[in-house]
Each structure stands twice: as C-alpha cells, then as structure tokens.
Short mmCIF file of C-alpha atoms in Angstrom, two decimals:
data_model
loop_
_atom_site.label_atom_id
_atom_site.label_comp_id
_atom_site.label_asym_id
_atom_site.label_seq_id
_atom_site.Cartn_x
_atom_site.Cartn_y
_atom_site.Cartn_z
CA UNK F 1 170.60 105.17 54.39
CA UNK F 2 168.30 103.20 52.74
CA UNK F 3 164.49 103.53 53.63
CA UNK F 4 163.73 99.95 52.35
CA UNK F 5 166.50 98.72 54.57
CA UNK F 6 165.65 100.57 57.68
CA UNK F 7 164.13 98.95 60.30
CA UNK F 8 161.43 99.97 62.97
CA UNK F 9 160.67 97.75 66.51
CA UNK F 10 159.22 97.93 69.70
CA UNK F 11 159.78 96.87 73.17
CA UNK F 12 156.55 95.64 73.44
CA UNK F 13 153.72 95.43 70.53
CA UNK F 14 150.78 95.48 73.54
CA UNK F 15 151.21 98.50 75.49
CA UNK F 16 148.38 99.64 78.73
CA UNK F 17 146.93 103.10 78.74
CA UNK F 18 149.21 105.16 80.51
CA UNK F 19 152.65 103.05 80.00
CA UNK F 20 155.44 103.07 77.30
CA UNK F 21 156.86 101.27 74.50
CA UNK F 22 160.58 101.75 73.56
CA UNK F 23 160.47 103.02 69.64
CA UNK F 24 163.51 101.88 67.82
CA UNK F 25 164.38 103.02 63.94
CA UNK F 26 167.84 101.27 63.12
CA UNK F 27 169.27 103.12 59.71
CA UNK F 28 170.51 100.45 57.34
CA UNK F 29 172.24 100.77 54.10
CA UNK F 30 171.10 99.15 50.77
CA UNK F 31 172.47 95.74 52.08
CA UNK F 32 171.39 95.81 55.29
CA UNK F 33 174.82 97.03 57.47
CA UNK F 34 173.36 99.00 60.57
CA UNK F 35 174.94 102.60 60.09
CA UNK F 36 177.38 103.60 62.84
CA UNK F 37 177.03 107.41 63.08
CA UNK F 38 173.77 109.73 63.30
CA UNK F 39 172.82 112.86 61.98
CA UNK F 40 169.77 112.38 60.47
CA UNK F 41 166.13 113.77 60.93
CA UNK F 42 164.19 110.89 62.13
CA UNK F 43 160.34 111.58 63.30
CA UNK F 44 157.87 108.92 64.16
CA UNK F 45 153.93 108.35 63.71
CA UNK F 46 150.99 105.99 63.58
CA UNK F 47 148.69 105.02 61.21
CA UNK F 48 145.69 102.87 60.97
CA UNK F 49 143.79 101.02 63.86
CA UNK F 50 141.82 102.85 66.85
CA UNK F 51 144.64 102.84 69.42
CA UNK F 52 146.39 106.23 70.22
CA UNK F 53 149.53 107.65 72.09
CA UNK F 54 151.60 110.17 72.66
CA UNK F 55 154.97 110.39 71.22
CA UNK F 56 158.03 111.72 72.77
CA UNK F 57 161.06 113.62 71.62
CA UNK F 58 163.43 111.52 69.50
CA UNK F 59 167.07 111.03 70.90
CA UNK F 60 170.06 110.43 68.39
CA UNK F 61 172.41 107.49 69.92
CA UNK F 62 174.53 108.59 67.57
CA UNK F 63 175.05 105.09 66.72
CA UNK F 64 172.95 104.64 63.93
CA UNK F 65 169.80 104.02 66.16
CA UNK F 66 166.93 106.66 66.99
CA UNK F 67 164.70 106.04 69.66
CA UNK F 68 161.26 107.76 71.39
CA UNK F 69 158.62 106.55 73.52
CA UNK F 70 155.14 105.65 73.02
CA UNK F 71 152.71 106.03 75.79
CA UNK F 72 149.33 104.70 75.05
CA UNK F 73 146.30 106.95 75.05
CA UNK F 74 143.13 105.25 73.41
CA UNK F 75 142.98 101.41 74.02
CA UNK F 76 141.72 100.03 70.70
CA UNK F 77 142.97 98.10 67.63
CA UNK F 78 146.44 97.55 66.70
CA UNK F 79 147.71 100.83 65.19
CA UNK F 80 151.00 100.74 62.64
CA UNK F 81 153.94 102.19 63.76
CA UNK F 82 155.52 104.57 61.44
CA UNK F 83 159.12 106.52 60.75
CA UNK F 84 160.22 109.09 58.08
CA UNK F 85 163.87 109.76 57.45
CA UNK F 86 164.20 113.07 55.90
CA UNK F 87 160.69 113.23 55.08
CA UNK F 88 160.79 109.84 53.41
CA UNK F 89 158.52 107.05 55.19
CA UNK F 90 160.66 104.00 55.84
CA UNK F 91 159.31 101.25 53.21
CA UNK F 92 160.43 98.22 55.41
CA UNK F 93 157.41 96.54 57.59
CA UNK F 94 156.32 98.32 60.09
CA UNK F 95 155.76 96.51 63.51
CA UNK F 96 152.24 97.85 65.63
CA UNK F 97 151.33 99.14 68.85
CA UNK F 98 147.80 97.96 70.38
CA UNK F 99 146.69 99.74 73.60
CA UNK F 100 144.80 98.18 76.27
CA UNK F 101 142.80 99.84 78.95
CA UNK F 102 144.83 100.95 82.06
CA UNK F 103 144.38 100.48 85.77
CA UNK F 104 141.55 102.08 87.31
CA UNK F 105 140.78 105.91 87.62
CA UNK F 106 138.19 106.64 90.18
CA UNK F 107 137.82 109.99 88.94
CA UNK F 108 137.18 109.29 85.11
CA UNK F 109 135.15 105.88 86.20
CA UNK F 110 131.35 106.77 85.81
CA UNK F 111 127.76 105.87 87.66
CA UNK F 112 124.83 106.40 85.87
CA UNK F 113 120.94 105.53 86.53
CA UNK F 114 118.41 104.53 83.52
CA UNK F 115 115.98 106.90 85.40
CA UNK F 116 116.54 109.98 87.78
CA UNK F 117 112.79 109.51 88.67
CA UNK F 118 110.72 106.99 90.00
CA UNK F 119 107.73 105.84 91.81
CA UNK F 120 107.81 104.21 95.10
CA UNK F 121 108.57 100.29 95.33
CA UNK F 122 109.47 101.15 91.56
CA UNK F 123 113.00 100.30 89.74
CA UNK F 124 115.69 101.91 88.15
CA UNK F 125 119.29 99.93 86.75
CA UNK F 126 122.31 101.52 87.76
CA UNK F 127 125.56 101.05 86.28
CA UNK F 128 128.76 101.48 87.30
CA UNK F 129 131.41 101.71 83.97
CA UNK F 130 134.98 101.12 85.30
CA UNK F 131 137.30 103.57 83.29
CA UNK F 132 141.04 104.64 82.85
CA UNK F 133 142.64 107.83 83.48
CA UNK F 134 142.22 108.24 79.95
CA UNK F 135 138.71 107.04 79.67
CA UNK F 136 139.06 104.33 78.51
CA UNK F 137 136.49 101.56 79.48
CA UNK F 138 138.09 98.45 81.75
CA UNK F 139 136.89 95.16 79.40
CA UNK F 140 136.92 92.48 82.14
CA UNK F 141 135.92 92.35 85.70
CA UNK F 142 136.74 91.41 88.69
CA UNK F 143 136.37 94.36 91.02
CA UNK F 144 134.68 94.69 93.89
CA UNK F 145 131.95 97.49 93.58
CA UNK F 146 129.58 98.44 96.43
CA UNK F 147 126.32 101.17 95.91
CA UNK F 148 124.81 103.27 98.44
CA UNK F 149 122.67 106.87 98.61
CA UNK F 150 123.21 109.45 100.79
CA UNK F 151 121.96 113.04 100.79
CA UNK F 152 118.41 114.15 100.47
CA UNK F 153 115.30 112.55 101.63
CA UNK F 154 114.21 110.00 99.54
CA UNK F 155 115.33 106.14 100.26
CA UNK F 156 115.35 103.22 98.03
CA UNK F 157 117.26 99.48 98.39
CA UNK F 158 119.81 98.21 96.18
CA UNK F 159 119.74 94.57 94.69
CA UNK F 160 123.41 92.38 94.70
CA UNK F 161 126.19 93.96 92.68
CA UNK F 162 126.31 92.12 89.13
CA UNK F 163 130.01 91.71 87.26
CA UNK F 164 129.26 91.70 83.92
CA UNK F 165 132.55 90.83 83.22
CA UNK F 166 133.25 93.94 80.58
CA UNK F 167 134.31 96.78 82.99
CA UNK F 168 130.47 97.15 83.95
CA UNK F 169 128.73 97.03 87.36
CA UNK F 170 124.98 96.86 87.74
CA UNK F 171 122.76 97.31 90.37
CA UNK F 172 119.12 97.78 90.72
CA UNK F 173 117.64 100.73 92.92
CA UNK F 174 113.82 100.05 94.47
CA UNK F 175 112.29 103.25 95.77
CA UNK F 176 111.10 103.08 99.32
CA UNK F 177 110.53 106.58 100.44
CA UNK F 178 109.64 109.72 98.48
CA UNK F 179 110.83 113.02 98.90
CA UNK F 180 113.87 114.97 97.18
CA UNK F 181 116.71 113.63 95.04
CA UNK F 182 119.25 111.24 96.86
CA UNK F 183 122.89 110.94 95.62
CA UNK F 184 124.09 107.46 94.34
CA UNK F 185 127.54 106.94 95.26
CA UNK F 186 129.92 104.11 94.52
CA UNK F 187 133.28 102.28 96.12
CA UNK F 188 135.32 99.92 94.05
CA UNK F 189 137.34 98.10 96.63
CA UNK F 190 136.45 100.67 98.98
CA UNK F 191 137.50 103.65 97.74
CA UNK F 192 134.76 106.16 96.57
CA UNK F 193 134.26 107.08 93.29
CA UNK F 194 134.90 110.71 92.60
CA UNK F 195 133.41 111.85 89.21
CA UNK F 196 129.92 113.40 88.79
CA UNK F 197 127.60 111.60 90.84
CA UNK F 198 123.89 110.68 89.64
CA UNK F 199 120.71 111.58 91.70
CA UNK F 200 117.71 109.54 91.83
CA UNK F 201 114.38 111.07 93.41
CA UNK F 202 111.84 109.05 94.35
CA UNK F 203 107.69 110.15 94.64
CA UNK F 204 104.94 108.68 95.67
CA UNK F 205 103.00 105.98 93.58
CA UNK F 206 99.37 105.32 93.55
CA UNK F 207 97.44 105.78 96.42
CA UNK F 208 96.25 102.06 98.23
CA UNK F 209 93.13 102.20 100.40
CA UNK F 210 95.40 99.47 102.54
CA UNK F 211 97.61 101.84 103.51
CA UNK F 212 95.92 105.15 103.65
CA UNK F 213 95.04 106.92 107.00
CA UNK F 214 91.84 107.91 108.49
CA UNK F 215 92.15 110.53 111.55
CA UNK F 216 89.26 112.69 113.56
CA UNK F 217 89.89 116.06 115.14
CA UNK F 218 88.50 114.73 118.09
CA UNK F 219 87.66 111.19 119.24
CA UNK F 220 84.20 112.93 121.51
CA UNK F 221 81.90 115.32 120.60
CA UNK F 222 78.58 116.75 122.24
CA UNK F 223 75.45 116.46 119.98
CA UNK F 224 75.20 119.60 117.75
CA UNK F 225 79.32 119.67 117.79
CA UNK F 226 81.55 119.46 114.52
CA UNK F 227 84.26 116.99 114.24
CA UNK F 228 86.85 117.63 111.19
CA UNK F 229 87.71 114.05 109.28
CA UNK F 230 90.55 113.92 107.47
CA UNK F 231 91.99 111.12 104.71
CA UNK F 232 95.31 111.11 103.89
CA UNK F 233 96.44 109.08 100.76
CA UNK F 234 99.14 107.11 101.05
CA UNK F 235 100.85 104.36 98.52
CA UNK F 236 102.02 101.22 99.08
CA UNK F 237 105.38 101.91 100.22
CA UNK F 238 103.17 104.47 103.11
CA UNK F 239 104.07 107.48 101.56
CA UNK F 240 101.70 110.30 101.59
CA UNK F 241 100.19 111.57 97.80
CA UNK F 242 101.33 115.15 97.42
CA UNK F 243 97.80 115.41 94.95
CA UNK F 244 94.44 115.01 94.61
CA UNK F 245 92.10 113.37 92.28
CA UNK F 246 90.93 110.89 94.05
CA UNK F 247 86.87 109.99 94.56
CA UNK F 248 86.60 109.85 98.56
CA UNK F 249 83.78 109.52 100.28
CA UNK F 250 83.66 109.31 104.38
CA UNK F 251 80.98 106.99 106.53
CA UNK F 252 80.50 105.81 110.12
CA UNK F 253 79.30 102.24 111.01
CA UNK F 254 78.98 100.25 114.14
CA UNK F 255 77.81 102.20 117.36
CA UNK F 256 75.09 104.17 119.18
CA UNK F 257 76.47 107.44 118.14
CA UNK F 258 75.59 108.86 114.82
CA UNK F 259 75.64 112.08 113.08
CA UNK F 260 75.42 113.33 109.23
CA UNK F 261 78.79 113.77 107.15
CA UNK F 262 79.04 116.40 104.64
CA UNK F 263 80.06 116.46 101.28
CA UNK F 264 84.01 115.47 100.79
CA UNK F 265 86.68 118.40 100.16
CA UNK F 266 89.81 117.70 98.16
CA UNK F 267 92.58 119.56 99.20
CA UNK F 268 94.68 119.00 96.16
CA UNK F 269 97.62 117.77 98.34
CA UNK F 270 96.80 114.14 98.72
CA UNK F 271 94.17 115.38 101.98
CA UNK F 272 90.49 114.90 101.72
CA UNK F 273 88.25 116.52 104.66
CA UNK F 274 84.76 116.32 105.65
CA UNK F 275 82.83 117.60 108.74
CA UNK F 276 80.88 115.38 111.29
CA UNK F 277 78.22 116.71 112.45
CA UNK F 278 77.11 114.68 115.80
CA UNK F 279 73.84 114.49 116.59
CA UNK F 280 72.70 110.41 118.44
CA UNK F 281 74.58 110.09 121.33
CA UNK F 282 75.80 105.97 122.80
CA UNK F 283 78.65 104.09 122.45
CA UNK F 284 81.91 105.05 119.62
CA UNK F 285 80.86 104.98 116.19
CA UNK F 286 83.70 103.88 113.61
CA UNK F 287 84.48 106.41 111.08
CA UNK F 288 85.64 104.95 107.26
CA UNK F 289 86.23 106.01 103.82
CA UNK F 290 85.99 104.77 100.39
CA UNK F 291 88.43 105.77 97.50
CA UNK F 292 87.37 104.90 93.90
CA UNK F 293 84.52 102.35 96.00
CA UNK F 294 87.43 100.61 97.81
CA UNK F 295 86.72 100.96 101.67
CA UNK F 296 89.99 101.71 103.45
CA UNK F 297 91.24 98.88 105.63
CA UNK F 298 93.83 100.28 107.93
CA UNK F 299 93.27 101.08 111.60
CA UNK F 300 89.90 103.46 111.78
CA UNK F 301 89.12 106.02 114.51
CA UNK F 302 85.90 106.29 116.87
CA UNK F 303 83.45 109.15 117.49
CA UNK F 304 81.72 109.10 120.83
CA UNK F 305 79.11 111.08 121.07
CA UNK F 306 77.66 112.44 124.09
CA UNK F 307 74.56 114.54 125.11
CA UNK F 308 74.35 118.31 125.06
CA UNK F 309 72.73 120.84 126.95
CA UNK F 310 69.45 120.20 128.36
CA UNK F 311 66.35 121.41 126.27
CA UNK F 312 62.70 122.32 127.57
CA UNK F 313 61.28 121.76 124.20
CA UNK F 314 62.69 117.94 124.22
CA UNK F 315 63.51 116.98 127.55
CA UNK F 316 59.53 114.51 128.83
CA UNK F 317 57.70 113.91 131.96
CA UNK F 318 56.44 110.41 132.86
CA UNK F 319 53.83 109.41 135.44
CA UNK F 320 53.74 105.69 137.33
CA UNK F 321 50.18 105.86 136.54
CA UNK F 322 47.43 108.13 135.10
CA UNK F 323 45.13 107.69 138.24
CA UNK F 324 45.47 107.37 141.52
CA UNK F 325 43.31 107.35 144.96
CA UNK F 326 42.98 109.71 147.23
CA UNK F 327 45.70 108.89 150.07
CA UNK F 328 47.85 106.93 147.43
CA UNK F 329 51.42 107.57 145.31
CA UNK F 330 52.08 107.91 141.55
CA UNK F 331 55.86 108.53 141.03
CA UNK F 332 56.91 111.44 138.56
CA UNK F 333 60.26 110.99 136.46
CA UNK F 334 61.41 113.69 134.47
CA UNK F 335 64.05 112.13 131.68
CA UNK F 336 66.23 115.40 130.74
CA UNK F 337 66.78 115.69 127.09
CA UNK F 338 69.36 117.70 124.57
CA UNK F 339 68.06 119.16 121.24
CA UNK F 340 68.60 116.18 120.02
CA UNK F 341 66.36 113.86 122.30
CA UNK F 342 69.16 112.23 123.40
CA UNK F 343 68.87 111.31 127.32
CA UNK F 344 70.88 113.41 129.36
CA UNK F 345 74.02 111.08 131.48
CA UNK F 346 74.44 112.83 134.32
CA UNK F 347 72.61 114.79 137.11
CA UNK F 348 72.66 117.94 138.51
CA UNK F 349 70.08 119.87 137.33
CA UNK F 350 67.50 122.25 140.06
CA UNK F 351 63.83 120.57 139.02
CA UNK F 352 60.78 121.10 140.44
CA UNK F 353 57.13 119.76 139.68
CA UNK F 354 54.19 121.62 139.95
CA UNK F 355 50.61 121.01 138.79
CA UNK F 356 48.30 122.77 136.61
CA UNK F 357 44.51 122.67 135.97
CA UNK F 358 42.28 120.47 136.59
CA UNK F 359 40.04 119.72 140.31
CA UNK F 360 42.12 117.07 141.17
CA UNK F 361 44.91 118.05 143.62
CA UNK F 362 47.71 116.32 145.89
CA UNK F 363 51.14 117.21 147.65
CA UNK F 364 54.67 116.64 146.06
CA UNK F 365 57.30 115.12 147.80
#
C-alpha cells in the first residue's frame, strides 16, 4: 500500500446535521493499481474547520476499499477528512466534509425575552432562535412562528412576527396588565415549542391622575358624620400602584354641602385615605384629589349632606311682627336647627310656644 497513492472520497462533501456521508479510503500501490484484498487497519478522522461528526465503525470490503459513515454534528466550516493506514496518515489530498444545520428540533429551538420585567404599556423584544437537534442554529428563514402567554396574571400584546431571515424570530411584548409572571410560549407551524420557556412579569408604571380613582364610603352623611375617602393610584394602562410615595391631597367643590377634610394618610400600597367630616348640609358636593398638584380627572363621587338631630342651643324663633294690637295676629315660626345651624328638612317634631315676662299677654293658637 502506498499512503501517497491512497485515496480518500465522499458521497457527498455538504452533509445536514443529523445525516451521513459515505467515507471511502481506496488502498493503492506506488503506481496507483487499487489493491484487491484487505487486511489492513484503516481508522478515519477530521481535522481543521468548525464542523463536527460522528464516525462509525469501519467495514473491510475486502476488496481493497474501507468504508464508515459520517454523520454531521456541528454545522460549521468545511472540516478535512482524514485516514491512517497502520498508523500512517494517508499523504494523498484529502476531500472535506462541511455540515449544515438540520431540520428543526422543537425541543432544542429556544425563546428568550431581553427583559423578564417590565412596566405597564412598556416593551420587551422576544426572540425566537430556530435550532437543530444538535443545536445548531437554522441560518435562513422561512418558518412560520406565532407568540402567545399563558399562565399567571399579568397580560401584555405582541407586535407582527419578524423573519429575520437567519433562523431568528422576533416579536415585541407591550405590557398591559400587572400582576405575576406570564409564560411566553411559541408554535412554529403550529406545533409548540417544548424547551424551557421564558416568563415575563409585568408591574405597574407611574401613577396618572387621568386614570386614578376617587371613591367615598358613603355618598350621604348627616352633619357631624365621618365619611372615609379613599384614592387609589392607578397607571396608564389602569392598573392599581402596589406603593406609596405619592403627594395627595383631597378637596370638595361645587355644592351646598360642605365639611372639613383631614390631613391625607398614605397607606404604602398605592391607597391614600382621608376623613370627611360633614358639617353644611344642601345639595352633593364633588369630592377631588390632587397628586404631585395634578387634579385627578376621572369620574368623581358626591357627598350629600343632610341635617342632624335637632338642637335647642341652635334651632330660632321668628315673629311676623314685634307689635301687635290688642284683638290682632302675629304669626310665630320656629325654624328647627342641627348643631350645625343647618335647617332641619322634615317635620315631626312635638313644639309648643309659651310666653314669658313681660305685661303684655295673648292666647296661642
């Protein structure tokens, strides 16, 4: 045998990850006649290049000709193909084996997300990397790749699919609503991708006096009652703050009734509260809030106040006139008052007039 002679091929010098090539040494002699029997030690390898394979056992055709398989591994550049006889490399050129990426794996294909967290009606870039059984990365496109999220509670939307014609996939994902981490799955044609999926969890973003909420414990109150007011802070996308920080202050405008509003408590969970303390009573007063001096602008509540209890202290006595002739009427009116001077609604009461002092006299009706 002559190692100079001796000749390696290939059934096929581009081979996919996964697939075979058909190895071929052919022992020559020193002039190049094929040798007819076999018998000798034969072993193939690689060298060079960043494609890889697996090589299988060598069969002796007993003919002169030793053959093994190749089945591609890495996809990369052209790697050399090599045989020893012996021990002895053969010295004749060698042919090469360059490995391309295989068909899809769903299981080795991967999703990932630039960002597992994010803000309400913020963005994070997903991408889908289209892979091998062996791992190797697909380099064109042409699939047809579909994102959704499912588990947990938060929500988000998902722009167009974009081939970037390299084995990639991208997407971007727009929070909607907070609350915990949501699983992003992918289908390529379909079929669901099966390796480790990505989460994404969206919270709330900064609070919008557009969108936060005003409500009242109670839309009436008698004078000298407490109503509790309550601000929730909500961001654009409506969801509620789960902190505080925020400079709140409460107010009523518009309306008969009136009362004083104490001194703003913040909760810490995105909940500010304040009492009411009503004390005019008429028609519904509006009930606002400011935070950081911007007044909130989504639907307010009313107060409506009414009287309380009747007081001696407040409640007045009126007289048609403060003279009269003997034989003639003045009319008496007692107006029944609260505390709070407010003019009592309603009737009901057991009154009686009466006189005191004085010469003058007359009957009551």
């Amino acid at each position: 045998v002559s190692l100079a002679q001796s000749l390696i091929t290939v059934s096929g010098a581009i081979v996919a990850s996964g697939n075979t090539s058909t190895l071929t040494l052919t022992a020559k002699d020193s002039s190049g006649n094929n040798l007819t029997s076999g018998g000798l030690t034969v072993l193939f390898g690689r060298s060079g290049g960043t494609s890889t394979g697996n090589f299988s056992a060598i069969t002796d055709n007993n003919n002169g000709t030793y053959t093994a398989t190749f089945t591609g591994l890495v996809a990369g550049t052209a790697t050399s193909i090599t045989s020893t006889i012996g021990g002895l490399f053969v010295t004749s050129a060698l042919p090469t084996e360059t490995v391309t990426p295989g068909s899809l794996s769903l299981s080795q294909t991967l999703i990932t997300v630039s960002s597992a967290t994010i803000s309400a009606t913020t963005s994070t870039n997903i991408l889908l990397t289209a892979k091998d059984s062996a791992g190797n990365q697909l380099s064109a496109g042409g699939l047809t790749v579909s994102f959704s999220n499912a588990g947990g509670t938060s929500t988000g939307s998902f722009s167009a699919v974009v081939d970037n014609n390299n084995g990639t996939y991208s997407s971007v994902f727009t929070g909607i609503a907070s609350g915990t981490a949501t699983i992003i799955h992918a289908t390529v044609s379909s079929a669901a991708v099966t390796s480790t999926l990505p989460t994404i969890q969206v919270v709330p973003g900064a609070s919008t006096a557009a969108n936060s909420t005003i409500t009242v414990s109670s839309a009436t109150a008698t004078a000298g009652a407490n109503v509790t007011l309550t601000l929730t802070a909500r961001d654009a996308a409506n969801n509620p703050i789960s902190s505080g920080g925020l400079s709140v202050v409460f107010n009523h405008t518009s309306g008969i009734s009136s009362g004083t509003i104490g001194a703003t408590t913040d909760n810490g969970n995105g909940t500010y509260t304040t009492t009411f303390s009503a004390t005019t009573a008429g028609s519904a007063t509006t009930i606002g809030a400011t935070i950081g001096g911007t007044s909130v602008s989504s639907t307010l509540p009313t107060i409506t106040v009414s009287p309380a209890g009747v007081s001696l202290a407040q409640s007045s006595i009126g007289v048609s006139s403060g003279s009269v002739q003997s034989g003639s009427t003045v009319t008496l009116t007692l107006q029944a008052k609260d505390s709070f001077s407010n003019n009592l609604t309603s009737g009901g009461l057991t009154v009686l007039f009466a006189r005191s002092g004085g010469v003058s006299s007359g009957t009551f009706s």
